[in-house]
Amino acid sequence: MTVRRDFKEPARCRPDLVIGRDELFTAARDQLTRGGSVLLHGPAGIGKSTVLRALAADYGEAARTVLRCSATESESHLPFLALADLFGLVLDEISDKLPVAQRTALESALTGRGESTLQRDGLALRLAVLSALRALAAAGPVLLVADDLQWLDSASAELLGFAARRLGDTPVQLLCAVRTEEQEYDRHLRASPPDTLAVRLNPLSRAQVSALLDHRGYTDLPRSTMREIHRTSGGNPLFALELGRALGESPTPPRPGEPLPVPTSLRALVLSRLDMLSDEARRTLLVASAGARPTLALLHAAGRENAEAETAQAAALGLLATEPEGPAVRFAHPLISAALYAEAPAQERRAAHAALSTAASDPIERARNLALATTGTDPEVAARLAEAAALARDRGAPSVAASLGLLAARHTPPDGAPAPDDRRLQAAEDAITAGEVDLARDIAREVLTRATVPAERIRAWEVVIEAAGQSLGEVDAVFPQALADAGDDPRLLALVHYRLAWRKLIVEGDFAEAREEAAHTADLAARGDDRRTELMALSFQASTETLMGHPNAPTTIKRALREPQDPYVACHHNGVGAARFRWLLMSDQLPEARSTITALLREVRRRGMVESEVHFQRFLAETELRSGHCGRALDLARESLRLARDSGIGLGASAMLASLAEASGGDVDRALALAREAAGKAEEDGDQMYVSRALAALGHARLVAGDAAGAVGSLRRVRELEQGLGITDPARGRWQGDLAEALVRVGEPGEAQDVIDVTREHALRLGRESVLAVLDRAEALVRAARGDHEAALSRLTSVQDRLAKLGYGLEEARAAFALAMLHTGRPGPTSYDEASRLFRRCRALPWLRQVDAAIAAAAPETVAVPPQTAPPSDALEGLASMERQVAALVMEGATNREIAARLFISVKTVEATLTRVYRKLGIRSRVDIVRLAAGRHAK
């Protein structure tokens, strides 16, 4: 029975919950399932009530009775109010089950009739609440749901705490939420049952805030704005939603450098204590809110003589949290600073910025404050802002450079030199570097509405195309316009044709055409004396040739490495350094590949090149994965995925690599989900190049999960796609060995051998030693499936040694595992120790679990195998090759597990094969096979 249903949250709340709350929700749900209680705690607006209601809706059906109360501050002085909420609707059900004195005291407290008080009827009331809960629990489990415990009236809180501490094994659980700061939940925990789990709700990440706002319909906010919402809200979902709503209702977005508009509702919430400050202290806090990194010294330099006393006063009121060991002045929450600034009149804000424009020691900070203190155009201010933007760019802060560049454009006169749009385009390019593609695209589109100079227009078109990322199909209409703007200028044409080369690869999936377009671009750029574009085109050509197994790849890489070089191209994710890395990785030069990508990653982080950082972190993860460092690869892949989600860049590629890392060193279910996400993203973007990579990851995850048939389905499609794309280098995706192994497991050794033969031809031509070793491992499984065990064992031993020498630790371990599996069921001891040791060294947890399962399957059964005699051929006439092998092993007395191990197929495949054997031989069971064999021998 459930009472007070009006407190139940509708199902629409669940999507909000899963954003950033998956793990804590699962932990709380598991605790309730075990029969325990849960106390949710955290600051105001953090989402406690949402989680509480969702948990109650999710778990409440398991309870017979659900009692609910939700206290408010305005009613906290009314005694027994929460008690009335909880027991008011069940009083009739339990009153006759209570002793008279307890019933009288409880009815008096709940109805308000009489003069029941804790002082007069304390013991009777305490026992009555305990007895009431026990009476309800006698009919079935009870769940007590209480929100906002901090506002519970003191009498109800005392009675519930008394009962909670004495429930013992009574099936009564508490699900409560309380507003706290830091660790103030202790006193509420002491009033809860002893088995209560305290769960603190922490702030959401930037990506989670973005997902929350998207879910609520605020989908058009630029990423730069989303970053500000996250910073200002401190990850608090209520604050973030209010800020998003205010932005959605605002007719004009905030200008560069200005804080977000803070709605009145939030101002009232965080500035309720502001009226207790003196006017001078309030002015001091305004200066602090206008500064990027306020300190007491900065406030003094800005003319706030009594900064120490005034900040101490603010700290006492909870507005500031001054550092005990340093001079920094820190607001207790970022929203306080934003609300204080939003509340101040424009004239006072400009005065604060004017003071900081001379007081700040950093030239970037001085220029920013000067701009915000100045109205209208001013060439001198614009020049200082442009210089500050260049300084920020050199410091590796392109996001700051973009903001300063837009301020410079705003203060540049229309006839200034450089022109305002020149500075806007530079800001757009900085925004691209910083990963703020929405902002960059908006700037470029605005410039295109008025630009007439071809060079300016091509520069803007480049930003629009770059901002599209992998979704180049969405900007198809741009290319004819850009070509028309370029005219016959080889320099401008080279810029457009470089983008067309990428379109050939991503949208059309044509490697050969993409290579030709890149070569054409390099020639155009050379004629136009544009060395940067020439190098980018050569790097793209080299990468394409590497991936498609073209023999010219080494020569093109050498051309791209010739001097003069360009520092930007050298470290760009599509530049020559990345092209060389791909060649090293595919050529089995793992140590050099690692050192190359590590140096590149270090440089792009120094420069603040977010997109390149996403890709290089993924490349490093891939290198570690191939080296068998699964734990390290998993950490890097997860960080790359987090950065991709946060920036909106390279999400499909990062999800693909994270899937491979999870399948090797993490969680297989998560690997499957990530591979599906990557495939969906690639399909959505129309990215032909990454659809096959994502499907290869899905096939690998399915193989690790034991779904050989699913793996075959995914990897067959990969084979078809890559044949159509013209990709012949098997080192690109390295899925061929997985496909062959999966085919063996489903009883298709012939197709597996065909995959091996075709792939081996290309691997031999290109000298891909590690691919050849993996193919030999797969071929050993084919031979074992065909009954040639000795050759299979010999081949696997050789493969393991070769992979060890090449440094492919995980593949080496897989060879050792296959070797142990083939030994299972054969005369002599079988040991998985070597496979376990190698997988443990790699931290390959999913594979270790497979080894444990194999050991468990082999250990309990010891079957006496009679001397083997070849089964009579006429008994198995009409059976396929795999069916004959399975039937022959059944005749020898082998179990299904032993057959699976000896033929290196799954138990399910054995069972399916036996079903076909029974049907073809007209029998019903494996016993009939043995009888059939015995009958044939008797003749």
PDB file of C-alpha atoms in Angstrom, residues 278-529:
ATOM      1  CA  SER A 278      28.579  48.326   4.432  1.00  0.00           C
ATOM      2  CA  ASP A 279      28.506  50.319   1.174  1.00  0.00           C
ATOM      3  CA  GLU A 280      32.313  50.362   1.050  1.00  0.00           C
ATOM      4  CA  ALA A 281      32.573  46.617   1.597  1.00  0.00           C
ATOM      5  CA  ARG A 282      30.075  46.084  -1.199  1.00  0.00           C
ATOM      6  CA  ARG A 283      32.194  48.215  -3.550  1.00  0.00           C
ATOM      7  CA  THR A 284      35.269  46.193  -2.600  1.00  0.00           C
ATOM      8  CA  LEU A 285      33.444  42.960  -3.436  1.00  0.00           C
ATOM      9  CA  LEU A 286      32.359  44.444  -6.775  1.00  0.00           C
ATOM     10  CA  VAL A 287      36.002  45.123  -7.671  1.00  0.00           C
ATOM     11  CA  ALA A 288      36.839  41.542  -6.649  1.00  0.00           C
ATOM     12  CA  SER A 289      34.017  40.189  -8.824  1.00  0.00           C
ATOM     13  CA  ALA A 290      35.294  42.209 -11.811  1.00  0.00           C
ATOM     14  CA  GLY A 291      38.827  40.801 -11.469  1.00  0.00           C
ATOM     15  CA  ALA A 292      39.940  37.495 -12.937  1.00  0.00           C
ATOM     16  CA  ARG A 293      42.145  36.486  -9.972  1.00  0.00           C
ATOM     17  CA  PRO A 294      41.521  38.965  -7.148  1.00  0.00           C
ATOM     18  CA  THR A 295      43.980  39.255  -4.273  1.00  0.00           C
ATOM     19  CA  LEU A 296      44.221  41.633  -1.345  1.00  0.00           C
ATOM     20  CA  ALA A 297      47.210  43.285  -3.018  1.00  0.00           C
ATOM     21  CA  LEU A 298      45.197  43.832  -6.213  1.00  0.00           C
ATOM     22  CA  LEU A 299      42.299  45.321  -4.257  1.00  0.00           C
ATOM     23  CA  HIS A 300      44.710  47.711  -2.509  1.00  0.00           C
ATOM     24  CA  ALA A 301      46.217  48.721  -5.853  1.00  0.00           C
ATOM     25  CA  ALA A 302      42.700  49.361  -7.165  1.00  0.00           C
ATOM     26  CA  GLY A 303      42.086  51.881  -4.368  1.00  0.00           C
ATOM     27  CA  ARG A 304      40.335  49.685  -1.789  1.00  0.00           C
ATOM     28  CA  GLU A 305      42.312  50.777   1.256  1.00  0.00           C
ATOM     29  CA  ASN A 306      40.378  48.746   3.836  1.00  0.00           C
ATOM     30  CA  ALA A 307      40.265  45.546   1.797  1.00  0.00           C
ATOM     31  CA  GLU A 308      41.318  43.292   4.707  1.00  0.00           C
ATOM     32  CA  ALA A 309      38.548  44.392   7.043  1.00  0.00           C
ATOM     33  CA  GLU A 310      35.910  44.505   4.319  1.00  0.00           C
ATOM     34  CA  THR A 311      36.712  41.049   2.953  1.00  0.00           C
ATOM     35  CA  ALA A 312      36.789  39.671   6.489  1.00  0.00           C
ATOM     36  CA  GLN A 313      33.285  41.080   7.014  1.00  0.00           C
ATOM     37  CA  ALA A 314      32.129  39.408   3.795  1.00  0.00           C
ATOM     38  CA  ALA A 315      33.758  36.121   4.798  1.00  0.00           C
ATOM     39  CA  ALA A 316      31.956  36.207   8.153  1.00  0.00           C
ATOM     40  CA  LEU A 317      28.672  36.458   6.248  1.00  0.00           C
ATOM     41  CA  GLY A 318      29.587  33.473   4.061  1.00  0.00           C
ATOM     42  CA  LEU A 319      30.053  35.502   0.873  1.00  0.00           C
ATOM     43  CA  LEU A 320      33.807  34.990   0.683  1.00  0.00           C
ATOM     44  CA  ALA A 321      36.094  32.125   1.530  1.00  0.00           C
ATOM     45  CA  THR A 322      39.494  33.790   1.922  1.00  0.00           C
ATOM     46  CA  GLU A 323      42.470  31.470   1.711  1.00  0.00           C
ATOM     47  CA  PRO A 324      43.938  30.884   5.181  1.00  0.00           C
ATOM     48  CA  GLU A 325      47.493  30.592   3.861  1.00  0.00           C
ATOM     49  CA  GLY A 326      47.472  33.055   1.003  1.00  0.00           C
ATOM     50  CA  PRO A 327      46.401  36.436  -0.280  1.00  0.00           C
ATOM     51  CA  ALA A 328      43.746  35.188  -2.734  1.00  0.00           C
ATOM     52  CA  VAL A 329      40.181  36.397  -2.358  1.00  0.00           C
ATOM     53  CA  ARG A 330      37.759  33.645  -3.314  1.00  0.00           C
ATOM     54  CA  PHE A 331      33.976  33.837  -3.431  1.00  0.00           C
ATOM     55  CA  ALA A 332      32.170  31.085  -1.565  1.00  0.00           C
ATOM     56  CA  HIS A 333      30.434  30.204  -4.844  1.00  0.00           C
ATOM     57  CA  PRO A 334      31.060  31.533  -8.388  1.00  0.00           C
ATOM     58  CA  LEU A 335      27.398  32.531  -8.611  1.00  0.00           C
ATOM     59  CA  ILE A 336      27.855  35.054  -5.784  1.00  0.00           C
ATOM     60  CA  SER A 337      30.439  36.882  -7.861  1.00  0.00           C
ATOM     61  CA  ALA A 338      28.240  36.798 -10.978  1.00  0.00           C
ATOM     62  CA  ALA A 339      25.130  37.924  -9.097  1.00  0.00           C
ATOM     63  CA  LEU A 340      26.985  40.736  -7.354  1.00  0.00           C
ATOM     64  CA  TYR A 341      28.315  41.971 -10.688  1.00  0.00           C
ATOM     65  CA  ALA A 342      24.894  41.671 -12.360  1.00  0.00           C
ATOM     66  CA  GLU A 343      23.271  43.617  -9.514  1.00  0.00           C
ATOM     67  CA  ALA A 344      25.654  46.564  -9.819  1.00  0.00           C
ATOM     68  CA  PRO A 345      24.773  49.595 -12.012  1.00  0.00           C
ATOM     69  CA  ALA A 346      26.703  49.831 -15.308  1.00  0.00           C
ATOM     70  CA  GLN A 347      28.533  52.964 -14.170  1.00  0.00           C
ATOM     71  CA  GLU A 348      29.865  51.230 -11.054  1.00  0.00           C
ATOM     72  CA  ARG A 349      31.000  48.239 -13.119  1.00  0.00           C
ATOM     73  CA  ARG A 350      32.948  50.480 -15.487  1.00  0.00           C
ATOM     74  CA  ALA A 351      34.550  52.233 -12.531  1.00  0.00           C
ATOM     75  CA  ALA A 352      35.655  48.883 -11.098  1.00  0.00           C
ATOM     76  CA  HIS A 353      37.163  47.857 -14.444  1.00  0.00           C
ATOM     77  CA  ALA A 354      38.883  51.228 -14.826  1.00  0.00           C
ATOM     78  CA  ALA A 355      40.542  50.782 -11.446  1.00  0.00           C
ATOM     79  CA  LEU A 356      41.666  47.263 -12.360  1.00  0.00           C
ATOM     80  CA  SER A 357      42.984  48.370 -15.777  1.00  0.00           C
ATOM     81  CA  THR A 358      45.853  50.159 -14.011  1.00  0.00           C
ATOM     82  CA  ALA A 359      46.114  47.999 -10.898  1.00  0.00           C
ATOM     83  CA  ALA A 360      46.483  44.576 -12.565  1.00  0.00           C
ATOM     84  CA  SER A 361      50.053  43.406 -13.159  1.00  0.00           C
ATOM     85  CA  ASP A 362      49.250  41.091 -16.081  1.00  0.00           C
ATOM     86  CA  PRO A 363      49.030  42.879 -19.471  1.00  0.00           C
ATOM     87  CA  ILE A 364      46.176  40.617 -20.610  1.00  0.00           C
ATOM     88  CA  GLU A 365      44.159  41.460 -17.516  1.00  0.00           C
ATOM     89  CA  ARG A 366      44.901  45.175 -17.873  1.00  0.00           C
ATOM     90  CA  ALA A 367      43.748  45.163 -21.497  1.00  0.00           C
ATOM     91  CA  ARG A 368      40.560  43.240 -20.709  1.00  0.00           C
ATOM     92  CA  ASN A 369      39.576  45.630 -17.945  1.00  0.00           C
ATOM     93  CA  LEU A 370      40.423  48.635 -20.090  1.00  0.00           C
ATOM     94  CA  ALA A 371      38.047  47.351 -22.772  1.00  0.00           C
ATOM     95  CA  LEU A 372      35.233  46.800 -20.282  1.00  0.00           C
ATOM     96  CA  ALA A 373      35.759  50.268 -18.853  1.00  0.00           C
ATOM     97  CA  THR A 374      35.583  51.887 -22.305  1.00  0.00           C
ATOM     98  CA  THR A 375      32.490  52.620 -24.369  1.00  0.00           C
ATOM     99  CA  GLY A 376      32.514  53.059 -28.139  1.00  0.00           C
ATOM    100  CA  THR A 377      35.427  52.620 -30.566  1.00  0.00           C
ATOM    101  CA  ASP A 378      38.960  53.510 -29.601  1.00  0.00           C
ATOM    102  CA  PRO A 379      41.959  52.584 -31.804  1.00  0.00           C
ATOM    103  CA  GLU A 380      44.388  52.636 -28.887  1.00  0.00           C
ATOM    104  CA  VAL A 381      42.233  50.321 -26.796  1.00  0.00           C
ATOM    105  CA  ALA A 382      41.742  48.033 -29.815  1.00  0.00           C
ATOM    106  CA  ALA A 383      45.492  47.849 -30.426  1.00  0.00           C
ATOM    107  CA  ARG A 384      46.191  46.962 -26.786  1.00  0.00           C
ATOM    108  CA  LEU A 385      43.534  44.249 -26.928  1.00  0.00           C
ATOM    109  CA  ALA A 386      45.023  42.814 -30.127  1.00  0.00           C
ATOM    110  CA  GLU A 387      48.448  42.713 -28.478  1.00  0.00           C
ATOM    111  CA  ALA A 388      46.933  40.986 -25.441  1.00  0.00           C
ATOM    112  CA  ALA A 389      45.234  38.444 -27.725  1.00  0.00           C
ATOM    113  CA  ALA A 390      48.572  37.658 -29.388  1.00  0.00           C
ATOM    114  CA  LEU A 391      50.162  37.242 -25.959  1.00  0.00           C
ATOM    115  CA  ALA A 392      47.365  34.877 -24.867  1.00  0.00           C
ATOM    116  CA  ARG A 393      47.838  32.895 -28.088  1.00  0.00           C
ATOM    117  CA  ASP A 394      51.569  32.552 -27.385  1.00  0.00           C
ATOM    118  CA  ARG A 395      50.799  31.420 -23.846  1.00  0.00           C
ATOM    119  CA  GLY A 396      48.619  28.599 -25.139  1.00  0.00           C
ATOM    120  CA  ALA A 397      45.298  30.218 -24.185  1.00  0.00           C
ATOM    121  CA  PRO A 398      43.435  30.451 -27.513  1.00  0.00           C
ATOM    122  CA  SER A 399      40.052  30.761 -25.800  1.00  0.00           C
ATOM    123  CA  VAL A 400      41.237  33.911 -24.021  1.00  0.00           C
ATOM    124  CA  ALA A 401      42.744  35.130 -27.303  1.00  0.00           C
ATOM    125  CA  ALA A 402      39.379  34.696 -29.044  1.00  0.00           C
ATOM    126  CA  SER A 403      37.569  36.680 -26.351  1.00  0.00           C
ATOM    127  CA  LEU A 404      40.155  39.469 -26.480  1.00  0.00           C
ATOM    128  CA  GLY A 405      40.084  39.470 -30.277  1.00  0.00           C
ATOM    129  CA  LEU A 406      36.333  40.040 -30.297  1.00  0.00           C
ATOM    130  CA  LEU A 407      36.755  42.886 -27.819  1.00  0.00           C
ATOM    131  CA  ALA A 408      39.430  44.347 -30.085  1.00  0.00           C
ATOM    132  CA  ALA A 409      37.057  44.146 -33.067  1.00  0.00           C
ATOM    133  CA  ARG A 410      34.318  45.868 -31.062  1.00  0.00           C
ATOM    134  CA  HIS A 411      36.613  48.795 -30.235  1.00  0.00           C
ATOM    135  CA  THR A 412      38.143  49.027 -33.738  1.00  0.00           C
ATOM    136  CA  PRO A 413      36.783  51.923 -35.888  1.00  0.00           C
ATOM    137  CA  PRO A 414      35.119  50.810 -39.165  1.00  0.00           C
ATOM    138  CA  ASP A 415      37.982  52.266 -41.203  1.00  0.00           C
ATOM    139  CA  GLY A 416      40.681  50.976 -38.884  1.00  0.00           C
ATOM    140  CA  ALA A 417      43.697  48.949 -39.946  1.00  0.00           C
ATOM    141  CA  PRO A 418      43.515  46.037 -39.436  1.00  0.00           C
ATOM    142  CA  ALA A 419      39.778  46.153 -40.123  1.00  0.00           C
ATOM    143  CA  PRO A 420      37.281  44.966 -37.511  1.00  0.00           C
ATOM    144  CA  ASP A 421      36.467  41.851 -39.572  1.00  0.00           C
ATOM    145  CA  ASP A 422      40.150  40.916 -39.803  1.00  0.00           C
ATOM    146  CA  ARG A 423      40.230  40.828 -36.026  1.00  0.00           C
ATOM    147  CA  ARG A 424      36.962  38.908 -35.906  1.00  0.00           C
ATOM    148  CA  LEU A 425      38.321  36.238 -38.241  1.00  0.00           C
ATOM    149  CA  GLN A 426      41.469  35.932 -36.143  1.00  0.00           C
ATOM    150  CA  ALA A 427      39.201  35.482 -33.105  1.00  0.00           C
ATOM    151  CA  ALA A 428      37.264  32.802 -35.006  1.00  0.00           C
ATOM    152  CA  GLU A 429      40.482  30.940 -35.798  1.00  0.00           C
ATOM    153  CA  ASP A 430      41.514  31.164 -32.145  1.00  0.00           C
ATOM    154  CA  ALA A 431      38.102  29.800 -31.165  1.00  0.00           C
ATOM    155  CA  ILE A 432      38.613  26.834 -33.534  1.00  0.00           C
ATOM    156  CA  THR A 433      41.971  26.138 -31.896  1.00  0.00           C
ATOM    157  CA  ALA A 434      40.314  26.300 -28.484  1.00  0.00           C
ATOM    158  CA  GLY A 435      37.614  23.863 -29.560  1.00  0.00           C
ATOM    159  CA  GLU A 436      34.827  26.469 -29.410  1.00  0.00           C
ATOM    160  CA  VAL A 437      33.485  25.635 -32.852  1.00  0.00           C
ATOM    161  CA  ASP A 438      30.021  27.135 -32.341  1.00  0.00           C
ATOM    162  CA  LEU A 439      31.478  30.544 -31.540  1.00  0.00           C
ATOM    163  CA  ALA A 440      33.886  30.308 -34.487  1.00  0.00           C
ATOM    164  CA  ARG A 441      31.119  29.395 -36.931  1.00  0.00           C
ATOM    165  CA  ASP A 442      28.885  32.250 -35.732  1.00  0.00           C
ATOM    166  CA  ILE A 443      31.695  34.781 -36.163  1.00  0.00           C
ATOM    167  CA  ALA A 444      32.528  33.528 -39.663  1.00  0.00           C
ATOM    168  CA  ARG A 445      28.903  33.538 -40.778  1.00  0.00           C
ATOM    169  CA  GLU A 446      28.544  37.119 -39.549  1.00  0.00           C
ATOM    170  CA  VAL A 447      31.638  38.227 -41.471  1.00  0.00           C
ATOM    171  CA  LEU A 448      30.367  36.531 -44.645  1.00  0.00           C
ATOM    172  CA  THR A 449      27.235  38.687 -44.605  1.00  0.00           C
ATOM    173  CA  ARG A 450      29.298  41.776 -45.465  1.00  0.00           C
ATOM    174  CA  ALA A 451      32.769  40.676 -46.663  1.00  0.00           C
ATOM    175  CA  THR A 452      33.572  41.312 -50.341  1.00  0.00           C
ATOM    176  CA  VAL A 453      37.341  40.704 -50.507  1.00  0.00           C
ATOM    177  CA  PRO A 454      37.994  37.129 -51.801  1.00  0.00           C
ATOM    178  CA  ALA A 455      40.765  36.422 -49.292  1.00  0.00           C
ATOM    179  CA  GLU A 456      38.513  37.430 -46.393  1.00  0.00           C
ATOM    180  CA  ARG A 457      35.650  35.324 -47.686  1.00  0.00           C
ATOM    181  CA  ILE A 458      37.835  32.232 -48.197  1.00  0.00           C
ATOM    182  CA  ARG A 459      39.212  32.677 -44.693  1.00  0.00           C
ATOM    183  CA  ALA A 460      35.657  32.777 -43.336  1.00  0.00           C
ATOM    184  CA  TRP A 461      34.589  29.759 -45.424  1.00  0.00           C
ATOM    185  CA  GLU A 462      37.541  27.827 -44.000  1.00  0.00           C
ATOM    186  CA  VAL A 463      36.274  28.473 -40.492  1.00  0.00           C
ATOM    187  CA  VAL A 464      32.750  27.348 -41.435  1.00  0.00           C
ATOM    188  CA  ILE A 465      34.068  24.116 -42.958  1.00  0.00           C
ATOM    189  CA  GLU A 466      36.457  23.471 -40.061  1.00  0.00           C
ATOM    190  CA  ALA A 467      33.630  24.023 -37.571  1.00  0.00           C
ATOM    191  CA  ALA A 468      31.616  21.255 -39.255  1.00  0.00           C
ATOM    192  CA  GLY A 469      34.187  18.689 -38.053  1.00  0.00           C
ATOM    193  CA  GLN A 470      33.411  15.193 -39.348  1.00  0.00           C
ATOM    194  CA  SER A 471      29.951  16.307 -40.555  1.00  0.00           C
ATOM    195  CA  LEU A 472      31.284  17.706 -43.820  1.00  0.00           C
ATOM    196  CA  GLY A 473      28.170  16.588 -45.664  1.00  0.00           C
ATOM    197  CA  GLU A 474      26.266  19.305 -43.821  1.00  0.00           C
ATOM    198  CA  VAL A 475      28.282  22.058 -45.521  1.00  0.00           C
ATOM    199  CA  ASP A 476      28.174  20.714 -49.086  1.00  0.00           C
ATOM    200  CA  ALA A 477      26.644  23.982 -50.306  1.00  0.00           C
ATOM    201  CA  VAL A 478      29.728  25.882 -49.093  1.00  0.00           C
ATOM    202  CA  PHE A 479      32.205  24.384 -51.563  1.00  0.00           C
ATOM    203  CA  PRO A 480      30.799  25.846 -54.831  1.00  0.00           C
ATOM    204  CA  GLN A 481      30.573  29.287 -53.201  1.00  0.00           C
ATOM    205  CA  ALA A 482      34.120  29.033 -51.902  1.00  0.00           C
ATOM    206  CA  LEU A 483      35.458  27.940 -55.313  1.00  0.00           C
ATOM    207  CA  ALA A 484      33.692  30.881 -56.930  1.00  0.00           C
ATOM    208  CA  ASP A 485      35.207  33.276 -54.377  1.00  0.00           C
ATOM    209  CA  ALA A 486      38.692  31.805 -54.949  1.00  0.00           C
ATOM    210  CA  GLY A 487      38.585  32.554 -58.677  1.00  0.00           C
ATOM    211  CA  ASP A 488      41.865  31.590 -60.339  1.00  0.00           C
ATOM    212  CA  ASP A 489      44.126  32.503 -57.417  1.00  0.00           C
ATOM    213  CA  PRO A 490      46.223  29.331 -56.754  1.00  0.00           C
ATOM    214  CA  ARG A 491      46.764  30.292 -53.108  1.00  0.00           C
ATOM    215  CA  LEU A 492      43.020  30.604 -52.423  1.00  0.00           C
ATOM    216  CA  LEU A 493      42.194  27.582 -54.569  1.00  0.00           C
ATOM    217  CA  ALA A 494      44.647  25.490 -52.577  1.00  0.00           C
ATOM    218  CA  LEU A 495      42.767  26.309 -49.372  1.00  0.00           C
ATOM    219  CA  VAL A 496      39.462  25.188 -50.877  1.00  0.00           C
ATOM    220  CA  HIS A 497      40.844  22.059 -52.548  1.00  0.00           C
ATOM    221  CA  TYR A 498      42.454  20.981 -49.276  1.00  0.00           C
ATOM    222  CA  ARG A 499      38.964  20.925 -47.727  1.00  0.00           C
ATOM    223  CA  LEU A 500      37.617  19.122 -50.807  1.00  0.00           C
ATOM    224  CA  ALA A 501      40.228  16.399 -50.279  1.00  0.00           C
ATOM    225  CA  TRP A 502      38.845  15.800 -46.800  1.00  0.00           C
ATOM    226  CA  ARG A 503      35.324  15.736 -48.210  1.00  0.00           C
ATOM    227  CA  LYS A 504      36.353  13.035 -50.706  1.00  0.00           C
ATOM    228  CA  LEU A 505      37.616  10.920 -47.830  1.00  0.00           C
ATOM    229  CA  ILE A 506      34.956  11.478 -45.162  1.00  0.00           C
ATOM    230  CA  VAL A 507      31.752  11.971 -47.139  1.00  0.00           C
ATOM    231  CA  GLU A 508      32.422   9.909 -50.266  1.00  0.00           C
ATOM    232  CA  GLY A 509      34.753   7.373 -48.642  1.00  0.00           C
ATOM    233  CA  ASP A 510      37.049   7.424 -51.657  1.00  0.00           C
ATOM    234  CA  PHE A 511      40.684   7.140 -50.571  1.00  0.00           C
ATOM    235  CA  ALA A 512      42.052   7.204 -54.117  1.00  0.00           C
ATOM    236  CA  GLU A 513      40.183  10.395 -55.042  1.00  0.00           C
ATOM    237  CA  ALA A 514      41.129  11.985 -51.709  1.00  0.00           C
ATOM    238  CA  ARG A 515      44.791  11.210 -52.390  1.00  0.00           C
ATOM    239  CA  GLU A 516      44.621  12.770 -55.861  1.00  0.00           C
ATOM    240  CA  GLU A 517      42.884  15.867 -54.509  1.00  0.00           C
ATOM    241  CA  ALA A 518      45.547  16.252 -51.807  1.00  0.00           C
ATOM    242  CA  ALA A 519      48.331  16.001 -54.372  1.00  0.00           C
ATOM    243  CA  HIS A 520      46.581  18.648 -56.510  1.00  0.00           C
ATOM    244  CA  THR A 521      46.288  20.891 -53.425  1.00  0.00           C
ATOM    245  CA  ALA A 522      50.010  20.600 -52.712  1.00  0.00           C
ATOM    246  CA  ASP A 523      50.816  21.690 -56.285  1.00  0.00           C
ATOM    247  CA  LEU A 524      48.430  24.682 -56.075  1.00  0.00           C
ATOM    248  CA  ALA A 525      49.878  25.753 -52.736  1.00  0.00           C
ATOM    249  CA  ALA A 526      53.424  25.530 -54.053  1.00  0.00           C
ATOM    250  CA  ARG A 527      52.459  27.755 -57.011  1.00  0.00           C
ATOM    251  CA  GLY A 528      50.821  30.214 -54.614  1.00  0.00           C
ATOM    252  CA  ASP A 529      53.865  30.205 -52.299  1.00  0.00           C
TER     253      ASP A 529
END
